[in-house]
Structures are given as C-alpha cells and as structure tokens.
Amino acid sequence: MRGCVIFTAYFLSSTCFLHLVVCIEPISGISAAAALVAAAFLSGYDVLKSYVTETCGDRWIHNNYTGLPKQLNEKLYGQHLVLRAVNNHIRGHLKSAEPAKALALSFHGWTGTGKNYVSRIVAEHLYKEGMHSKFVHLISATKEFPHEGMVPFYKDQLRAWIEGNITRCSRSLFIFDEMDKMPSGLIDTIKPYLDYYENLGGVNYRKAIFLFLSNTAGGDITQYVYQHWSNGYPRKDIKMADVEKIISRAALNSKTGLWHSELISKHMITAYIPFLPLEKSHVRRCIKDSMVAKGYVLTDDRVESVVEELTFWPESEQVFSVTGCKRVAEKVDYVMEEY
C-alpha cells in the first residue's frame, strides 16, 4: 500500500517555512523518506542560521553603493578628490558580477584627514554589521607586524590569513592601517591575490576589496596644497592626476611598506587617493558634529574655544590643522568641562 507523509517546518514565527510531501512505498521507501526529511531539516537549518548568524550572503552584505556617496558628501569635509574616487571605484567594482581583479585603493595623507573614517563608512555601507562584520578585517601594522626580523614568519601568517578569509567569503574587505610602518617587503605577499587570475588554487579572489592606509606623502601633499592656496587658487581646482604623481613618487622613494613593492611595479594598486590637509573651516564642522553627538549645546563661542585648543600650520597664517579632526573629540570634552 502506497502512502504519503506531509512534513511542514516553521521557523521564526512562520517568517520562513518548509512544506514537504513524501509519498513512499511500504518498507522499501522508508529510508528514502527519512533521507528527504533529513535534507529538509538541514535546509531549514541553513535558512534559519542565515537569519540569526552573519553569513556571506545578500542578507548580511548589502553592497549599498547608492547610500555611500550621500554619507560621504554629508560627513566627509574638504576631500573632494576622495569623494569622487572612492565612490566611483567602489561602485564600479560592486556592479561587476565578475571584476577583472580585486579592488586595491591606497589612501595617503596626514593624520586626522579621514582615512580611517572613510574606511569605516565603506564598511558600514557594504556590510550590515559594519566594522564588526566577520568579513571586515582591520590590520594594524604596528600591532600585527612589530618586528623587522620576523618578515618570513609574517609572510606565511599573512598568506594563510588572507586565503582562509576569502575562502570563507569572497566578498571580504581588508583594511591595512599604518602601511608606512609595515616591514619592507612584507606586503608583496598579497600580490597574487590582487592580480588578474580567474582563480588561484580554486579560489576566486577578484571580488575582495583592499584598502591601504598610509601617512606616506602626507607632507608632500600638504606642501602642494599650501602652494596652491598661496597662489590664490580654489581648493576644488586641485586635480587627482596632479596629486597622484606626488604620492606614487613618494611611495617609490621613501622606505615605507610599499617601498620597492611589486604592488607598485606590477601596477596592482587600482588608485592612489590623496587626503588633503584640513583647513579651519573643515575642523569647525568636525567640532560641531562632535558636540552634537555628545549632546552638548552648540554655540559659536564654544566651537571657537575648541578651535583655540588645536594647532594649525604655518604658524604665521594658521591655515591647516596639524592633526586634522583626530583630536577634536577629546578637545571638545576638555573645553566643555568649563561650561
């Protein structure tokens, strides 16, 4: 006698359900039915898991490149070159179903100009968990690679780490901070993963994104912008091509993490992106954002009191902030203790 079993499983208050009808022959079909039921349970478990645990799928990786330019425009000050470059490169990479290679953007500029800030905004718009996502990886050169004499060990460590993470999720984001302090030659380890290979050892690395953050060329960029300002030209007239030359020359000649690197000689870096020194007007906007975020009453006098606690350069003209917006939050707290 032939019979049918109806099997239904509900998850998350019927948000997700499985409905399975199994028709079997007596005895001989029992094992087949058991296998089908087990498969249904496993499938339901995978669906349920994707709801409660971060997985490498569209539910957790948004690729929200439409919201990225809006956030950058609203919260990143004085960086017109960064706005266009980051938005266009990220958008172009994500819109391609099969990118030609992994995206590699090298951020350069003085401290406090927004390199880490932009990295965080990118992470927040691509991953539901932002910087807390297990597919976003922040590597500090001074913390992870402190000893020059251990480069061979670090190379093995870095290679295994990148391969393991991209094998788990091809849409991974890697942020290398303090590249200028990385031991020379170490970064060449990742060259194969930035190349044009369709797969390497059976793994596709071309969907990954690498961001390299460095103070290299910060002084040269500042000198160029100061000269531009001294000649009376508007800041927004500065072109990417002019500053990119300064960065690539500094990266080649200064003993930093990219010095003599194959990433440069083999043209593995997608773009060198300059972060210009911030002027007082930009720092004032950072101060206002910080005061509002901390719940302080915002007044012009209080903003100027914070400005007076910061250092600007050159001494005679007081144009550019020495530390950008990096020390703004602590100076806001310090000043507001007096009110």
CSV table of N, CA and C in Angstrom, one decimal, residues 227-329:
chain,number,residue,atom,x,y,z
A,227,GLN,N,51.0,75.5,-1.4
A,227,GLN,CA,51.4,76.3,-2.5
A,227,GLN,C,50.2,76.7,-3.4
A,228,HIS,N,49.3,75.8,-3.6
A,228,HIS,CA,48.1,76.0,-4.3
A,228,HIS,C,47.3,77.2,-3.7
A,229,TRP,N,47.2,77.1,-2.4
A,229,TRP,CA,46.5,78.1,-1.6
A,229,TRP,C,47.2,79.4,-1.6
A,230,SER,N,48.5,79.4,-1.5
A,230,SER,CA,49.3,80.6,-1.5
A,230,SER,C,49.2,81.4,-2.8
A,231,ASN,N,49.0,80.6,-3.9
A,231,ASN,CA,48.8,81.3,-5.2
A,231,ASN,C,47.4,81.8,-5.5
A,232,GLY,N,46.6,81.6,-4.5
A,232,GLY,CA,45.2,82.1,-4.6
A,232,GLY,C,44.2,81.3,-5.4
A,233,TYR,N,44.6,80.0,-5.6
A,233,TYR,CA,43.7,79.1,-6.4
A,233,TYR,C,42.7,78.4,-5.4
A,234,PRO,N,41.4,78.2,-5.9
A,234,PRO,CA,40.5,77.5,-5.1
A,234,PRO,C,40.9,76.0,-4.8
A,235,ARG,N,40.6,75.6,-3.6
A,235,ARG,CA,40.9,74.2,-3.2
A,235,ARG,C,40.4,73.2,-4.2
A,236,LYS,N,39.1,73.4,-4.7
A,236,LYS,CA,38.5,72.4,-5.5
A,236,LYS,C,39.1,72.4,-6.9
A,237,ASP,N,40.0,73.3,-7.3
A,237,ASP,CA,40.7,73.2,-8.6
A,237,ASP,C,41.8,72.1,-8.6
A,238,ILE,N,42.1,71.6,-7.4
A,238,ILE,CA,43.2,70.6,-7.3
A,238,ILE,C,42.7,69.3,-8.0
A,239,LYS,N,43.5,68.8,-8.9
A,239,LYS,CA,43.1,67.6,-9.7
A,239,LYS,C,43.8,66.4,-9.2
A,240,MET,N,43.1,65.3,-9.3
A,240,MET,CA,43.6,64.0,-8.9
A,240,MET,C,44.9,63.6,-9.5
A,241,ALA,N,45.1,63.9,-10.8
A,241,ALA,CA,46.3,63.5,-11.5
A,241,ALA,C,47.5,64.2,-11.0
A,242,ASP,N,47.3,65.4,-10.6
A,242,ASP,CA,48.5,66.2,-10.1
A,242,ASP,C,49.0,65.6,-8.7
A,243,VAL,N,48.1,65.2,-7.9
A,243,VAL,CA,48.5,64.8,-6.5
A,243,VAL,C,48.9,63.3,-6.6
A,244,GLU,N,48.3,62.5,-7.5
A,244,GLU,CA,48.6,61.1,-7.6
A,244,GLU,C,50.1,61.0,-8.0
A,245,LYS,N,50.6,61.9,-8.8
A,245,LYS,CA,52.1,61.8,-9.1
A,245,LYS,C,52.9,62.0,-7.9
A,246,ILE,N,52.5,62.9,-7.0
A,246,ILE,CA,53.3,63.2,-5.8
A,246,ILE,C,53.3,61.9,-4.9
A,247,ILE,N,52.1,61.2,-4.8
A,247,ILE,CA,52.0,60.0,-4.0
A,247,ILE,C,52.9,58.9,-4.5
A,248,SER,N,52.7,58.6,-5.8
A,248,SER,CA,53.5,57.5,-6.4
A,248,SER,C,55.0,57.7,-6.3
A,249,ARG,N,55.4,59.0,-6.4
A,249,ARG,CA,56.8,59.2,-6.3
A,249,ARG,C,57.3,59.0,-4.9
A,250,ALA,N,56.5,59.5,-3.9
A,250,ALA,CA,56.9,59.3,-2.5
A,250,ALA,C,56.9,57.8,-2.1
A,251,ALA,N,55.9,57.0,-2.6
A,251,ALA,CA,55.8,55.6,-2.3
A,251,ALA,C,57.0,54.9,-2.9
A,252,LEU,N,57.5,55.3,-4.0
A,252,LEU,CA,58.6,54.6,-4.6
A,252,LEU,C,59.9,55.0,-3.9
A,253,ASN,N,60.1,56.2,-3.4
A,253,ASN,CA,61.3,56.7,-2.9
A,253,ASN,C,61.5,56.6,-1.4
A,254,SER,N,60.4,56.6,-0.6
A,254,SER,CA,60.5,56.6,0.8
A,254,SER,C,60.5,55.1,1.3
A,255,LYS,N,61.2,54.8,2.4
A,255,LYS,CA,61.2,53.4,2.9
A,255,LYS,C,60.0,53.1,3.8
A,256,THR,N,58.9,52.9,3.1
A,256,THR,CA,57.7,52.5,3.7
A,256,THR,C,57.3,51.1,3.4
A,257,GLY,N,56.0,50.7,3.8
A,257,GLY,CA,55.6,49.4,3.5
A,257,GLY,C,55.4,49.1,2.0
A,258,LEU,N,55.3,50.2,1.2
A,258,LEU,CA,55.2,50.0,-0.3
A,258,LEU,C,56.5,50.2,-1.0
A,259,TRP,N,57.6,50.4,-0.3
A,259,TRP,CA,58.9,50.7,-0.9
A,259,TRP,C,59.4,49.5,-1.6
A,260,HIS,N,59.8,49.7,-2.9
A,260,HIS,CA,60.2,48.6,-3.8
A,260,HIS,C,59.2,47.4,-3.8
A,261,SER,N,58.0,47.7,-3.7
A,261,SER,CA,56.9,46.7,-3.6
A,261,SER,C,56.5,46.3,-5.1
A,262,GLU,N,56.2,45.0,-5.2
A,262,GLU,CA,55.7,44.6,-6.5
A,262,GLU,C,54.3,45.1,-6.7
A,263,LEU,N,53.6,45.5,-5.7
A,263,LEU,CA,52.3,46.1,-5.8
A,263,LEU,C,52.3,47.3,-6.7
A,264,ILE,N,53.5,48.1,-6.6
A,264,ILE,CA,53.7,49.3,-7.3
A,264,ILE,C,54.2,48.9,-8.7
A,265,SER,N,55.3,48.2,-8.7
A,265,SER,CA,56.0,47.9,-10.0
A,265,SER,C,55.1,47.1,-11.0
A,266,LYS,N,54.2,46.2,-10.5
A,266,LYS,CA,53.3,45.4,-11.3
A,266,LYS,C,52.0,46.1,-11.5
A,267,HIS,N,51.8,47.3,-11.0
A,267,HIS,CA,50.6,48.1,-11.1
A,267,HIS,C,49.4,47.4,-10.5
A,268,MET,N,49.5,46.8,-9.3
A,268,MET,CA,48.4,46.2,-8.7
A,268,MET,C,47.5,47.1,-7.9
A,269,ILE,N,48.0,48.3,-7.6
A,269,ILE,CA,47.2,49.3,-6.9
A,269,ILE,C,46.2,50.0,-7.9
A,270,THR,N,44.9,49.8,-7.6
A,270,THR,CA,43.9,50.4,-8.5
A,270,THR,C,44.0,51.9,-8.6
A,271,ALA,N,44.2,52.6,-7.4
A,271,ALA,CA,44.3,54.0,-7.4
A,271,ALA,C,44.9,54.5,-6.1
A,272,TYR,N,45.7,55.6,-6.2
A,272,TYR,CA,46.3,56.3,-5.1
A,272,TYR,C,45.4,57.4,-4.8
A,273,ILE,N,44.9,57.5,-3.6
A,273,ILE,CA,43.9,58.5,-3.3
A,273,ILE,C,44.4,59.5,-2.2
A,274,PRO,N,44.5,60.8,-2.6
A,274,PRO,CA,45.1,61.8,-1.6
A,274,PRO,C,44.1,62.3,-0.7
A,275,PHE,N,44.4,62.4,0.6
A,275,PHE,CA,43.6,63.1,1.6
A,275,PHE,C,44.3,64.4,1.9
A,276,LEU,N,43.6,65.5,1.5
A,276,LEU,CA,44.2,66.8,1.6
A,276,LEU,C,44.2,67.3,3.1
A,277,PRO,N,45.2,68.2,3.5
A,277,PRO,CA,45.2,68.7,4.8
A,277,PRO,C,43.9,69.5,5.1
A,278,LEU,N,43.4,69.5,6.3
A,278,LEU,CA,42.1,70.2,6.6
A,278,LEU,C,42.4,71.6,7.0
A,279,GLU,N,41.5,72.5,6.6
A,279,GLU,CA,41.6,73.9,6.9
A,279,GLU,C,40.7,74.1,8.2
A,280,LYS,N,40.7,75.3,8.7
A,280,LYS,CA,40.0,75.6,9.9
A,280,LYS,C,38.5,75.4,9.7
A,281,SER,N,38.0,75.8,8.5
A,281,SER,CA,36.6,75.7,8.2
A,281,SER,C,36.1,74.2,8.3
A,282,HIS,N,37.0,73.3,7.9
A,282,HIS,CA,36.6,71.9,7.9
A,282,HIS,C,36.7,71.4,9.4
A,283,VAL,N,37.6,71.8,10.1
A,283,VAL,CA,37.8,71.4,11.5
A,283,VAL,C,36.6,71.9,12.3
A,284,ARG,N,36.1,73.1,12.0
A,284,ARG,CA,34.9,73.6,12.7
A,284,ARG,C,33.7,72.7,12.5
A,285,ARG,N,33.6,72.2,11.3
A,285,ARG,CA,32.4,71.3,11.1
A,285,ARG,C,32.6,70.0,11.8
A,286,CYS,N,33.8,69.5,12.0
A,286,CYS,CA,34.1,68.3,12.8
A,286,CYS,C,33.7,68.6,14.3
A,287,ILE,N,34.1,69.8,14.7
A,287,ILE,CA,33.8,70.1,16.1
A,287,ILE,C,32.3,70.2,16.4
A,288,LYS,N,31.5,70.7,15.4
A,288,LYS,CA,30.1,70.8,15.6
A,288,LYS,C,29.5,69.4,15.6
A,289,ASP,N,29.9,68.5,14.7
A,289,ASP,CA,29.4,67.2,14.7
A,289,ASP,C,29.7,66.5,16.0
A,290,SER,N,30.9,66.7,16.6
A,290,SER,CA,31.2,66.0,17.8
A,290,SER,C,30.4,66.6,19.0
A,291,MET,N,30.2,67.9,19.0
A,291,MET,CA,29.4,68.5,20.1
A,291,MET,C,27.9,68.0,20.0
A,292,VAL,N,27.4,67.9,18.9
A,292,VAL,CA,26.0,67.4,18.7
A,292,VAL,C,25.9,65.9,19.1
A,293,ALA,N,26.9,65.1,18.7
A,293,ALA,CA,26.9,63.7,19.0
A,293,ALA,C,27.0,63.4,20.5
A,294,LYS,N,27.7,64.3,21.2
A,294,LYS,CA,27.9,64.2,22.6
A,294,LYS,C,26.8,64.8,23.5
A,295,GLY,N,25.9,65.5,22.8
A,295,GLY,CA,24.7,66.1,23.5
A,295,GLY,C,25.0,67.5,24.1
A,296,TYR,N,26.1,68.1,23.7
A,296,TYR,CA,26.4,69.5,24.2
A,296,TYR,C,25.6,70.5,23.4
A,297,VAL,N,25.3,71.6,24.1
A,297,VAL,CA,24.7,72.8,23.5
A,297,VAL,C,25.7,73.4,22.6
A,298,LEU,N,25.3,73.6,21.3
A,298,LEU,CA,26.2,74.1,20.3
A,298,LEU,C,26.1,75.6,20.2
A,299,THR,N,27.2,76.3,20.4
A,299,THR,CA,27.3,77.8,20.2
A,299,THR,C,28.6,78.1,19.4
A,300,ASP,N,28.6,79.2,18.7
A,300,ASP,CA,29.8,79.6,18.0
A,300,ASP,C,31.0,79.8,19.0
A,301,ASP,N,30.7,80.4,20.2
A,301,ASP,CA,31.7,80.7,21.1
A,301,ASP,C,32.4,79.3,21.6
A,302,ARG,N,31.6,78.4,21.8
A,302,ARG,CA,32.1,77.1,22.3
A,302,ARG,C,32.9,76.4,21.2
A,303,VAL,N,32.5,76.5,19.9
A,303,VAL,CA,33.2,75.9,18.8
A,303,VAL,C,34.6,76.6,18.7
A,304,GLU,N,34.6,77.9,18.8
A,304,GLU,CA,35.9,78.7,18.7
A,304,GLU,C,36.8,78.4,19.9
A,305,SER,N,36.2,78.1,21.0
A,305,SER,CA,37.1,77.7,22.2
A,305,SER,C,37.8,76.4,21.9
A,306,VAL,N,37.1,75.5,21.2
A,306,VAL,CA,37.8,74.2,20.8
A,306,VAL,C,38.8,74.5,19.8
A,307,VAL,N,38.5,75.3,18.8
A,307,VAL,CA,39.5,75.6,17.7
A,307,VAL,C,40.8,76.2,18.3
A,308,GLU,N,40.7,77.0,19.4
A,308,GLU,CA,41.8,77.6,20.0
A,308,GLU,C,42.7,76.6,20.7
A,309,GLU,N,42.2,75.4,21.0
A,309,GLU,CA,43.0,74.3,21.6
A,309,GLU,C,43.7,73.5,20.6
A,310,LEU,N,43.5,73.7,19.4
A,310,LEU,CA,44.1,72.9,18.3
A,310,LEU,C,45.3,73.7,17.7
A,311,THR,N,46.2,72.9,17.0
A,311,THR,CA,47.4,73.5,16.4
A,311,THR,C,47.2,73.6,14.9
A,312,PHE,N,47.6,74.8,14.3
A,312,PHE,CA,47.5,75.0,12.9
A,312,PHE,C,48.8,75.4,12.3
A,313,TRP,N,48.9,75.2,11.0
A,313,TRP,CA,50.2,75.4,10.3
A,313,TRP,C,49.9,76.1,9.0
A,314,PRO,N,50.8,77.0,8.5
A,314,PRO,CA,52.0,77.5,9.1
A,314,PRO,C,51.7,78.5,10.3
A,315,GLU,N,52.7,78.7,11.1
A,315,GLU,CA,52.4,79.4,12.3
A,315,GLU,C,51.9,80.8,12.0
A,316,SER,N,52.4,81.5,10.9
A,316,SER,CA,52.1,82.9,10.6
A,316,SER,C,50.6,83.0,10.1
A,317,GLU,N,50.2,82.0,9.3
A,317,GLU,CA,48.9,82.1,8.6
A,317,GLU,C,47.8,81.2,9.3
A,318,GLN,N,48.2,80.2,10.0
A,318,GLN,CA,47.3,79.3,10.7
A,318,GLN,C,46.2,78.8,9.8
A,319,VAL,N,46.6,78.1,8.7
A,319,VAL,CA,45.7,77.7,7.7
A,319,VAL,C,45.2,76.2,7.9
A,320,PHE,N,46.2,75.3,8.0
A,320,PHE,CA,45.9,73.9,8.0
A,320,PHE,C,46.1,73.3,9.4
A,321,SER,N,45.2,72.4,9.8
A,321,SER,CA,45.2,71.7,11.1
A,321,SER,C,46.4,70.7,11.1
A,322,VAL,N,47.2,70.7,12.1
A,322,VAL,CA,48.3,69.7,12.2
A,322,VAL,C,47.8,68.3,12.4
A,323,THR,N,46.7,68.1,13.1
A,323,THR,CA,46.2,66.8,13.4
A,323,THR,C,44.8,66.6,12.8
A,324,GLY,N,44.4,67.4,11.8
A,324,GLY,CA,43.1,67.3,11.2
A,324,GLY,C,42.0,67.3,12.2
A,325,CYS,N,41.1,66.3,12.1
A,325,CYS,CA,40.0,66.2,13.1
A,325,CYS,C,40.2,65.1,14.1
A,326,LYS,N,41.4,64.6,14.2
A,326,LYS,CA,41.7,63.4,15.0
A,326,LYS,C,41.6,63.8,16.5
A,327,ARG,N,42.0,64.9,16.9
A,327,ARG,CA,41.9,65.3,18.4
A,327,ARG,C,40.7,66.1,18.8
A,328,VAL,N,39.8,66.2,17.9
A,328,VAL,CA,38.6,67.1,18.1
A,328,VAL,C,37.8,66.6,19.3
A,329,ALA,N,37.4,65.3,19.3
A,329,ALA,CA,36.5,64.7,20.3
A,329,ALA,C,37.1,65.0,21.7
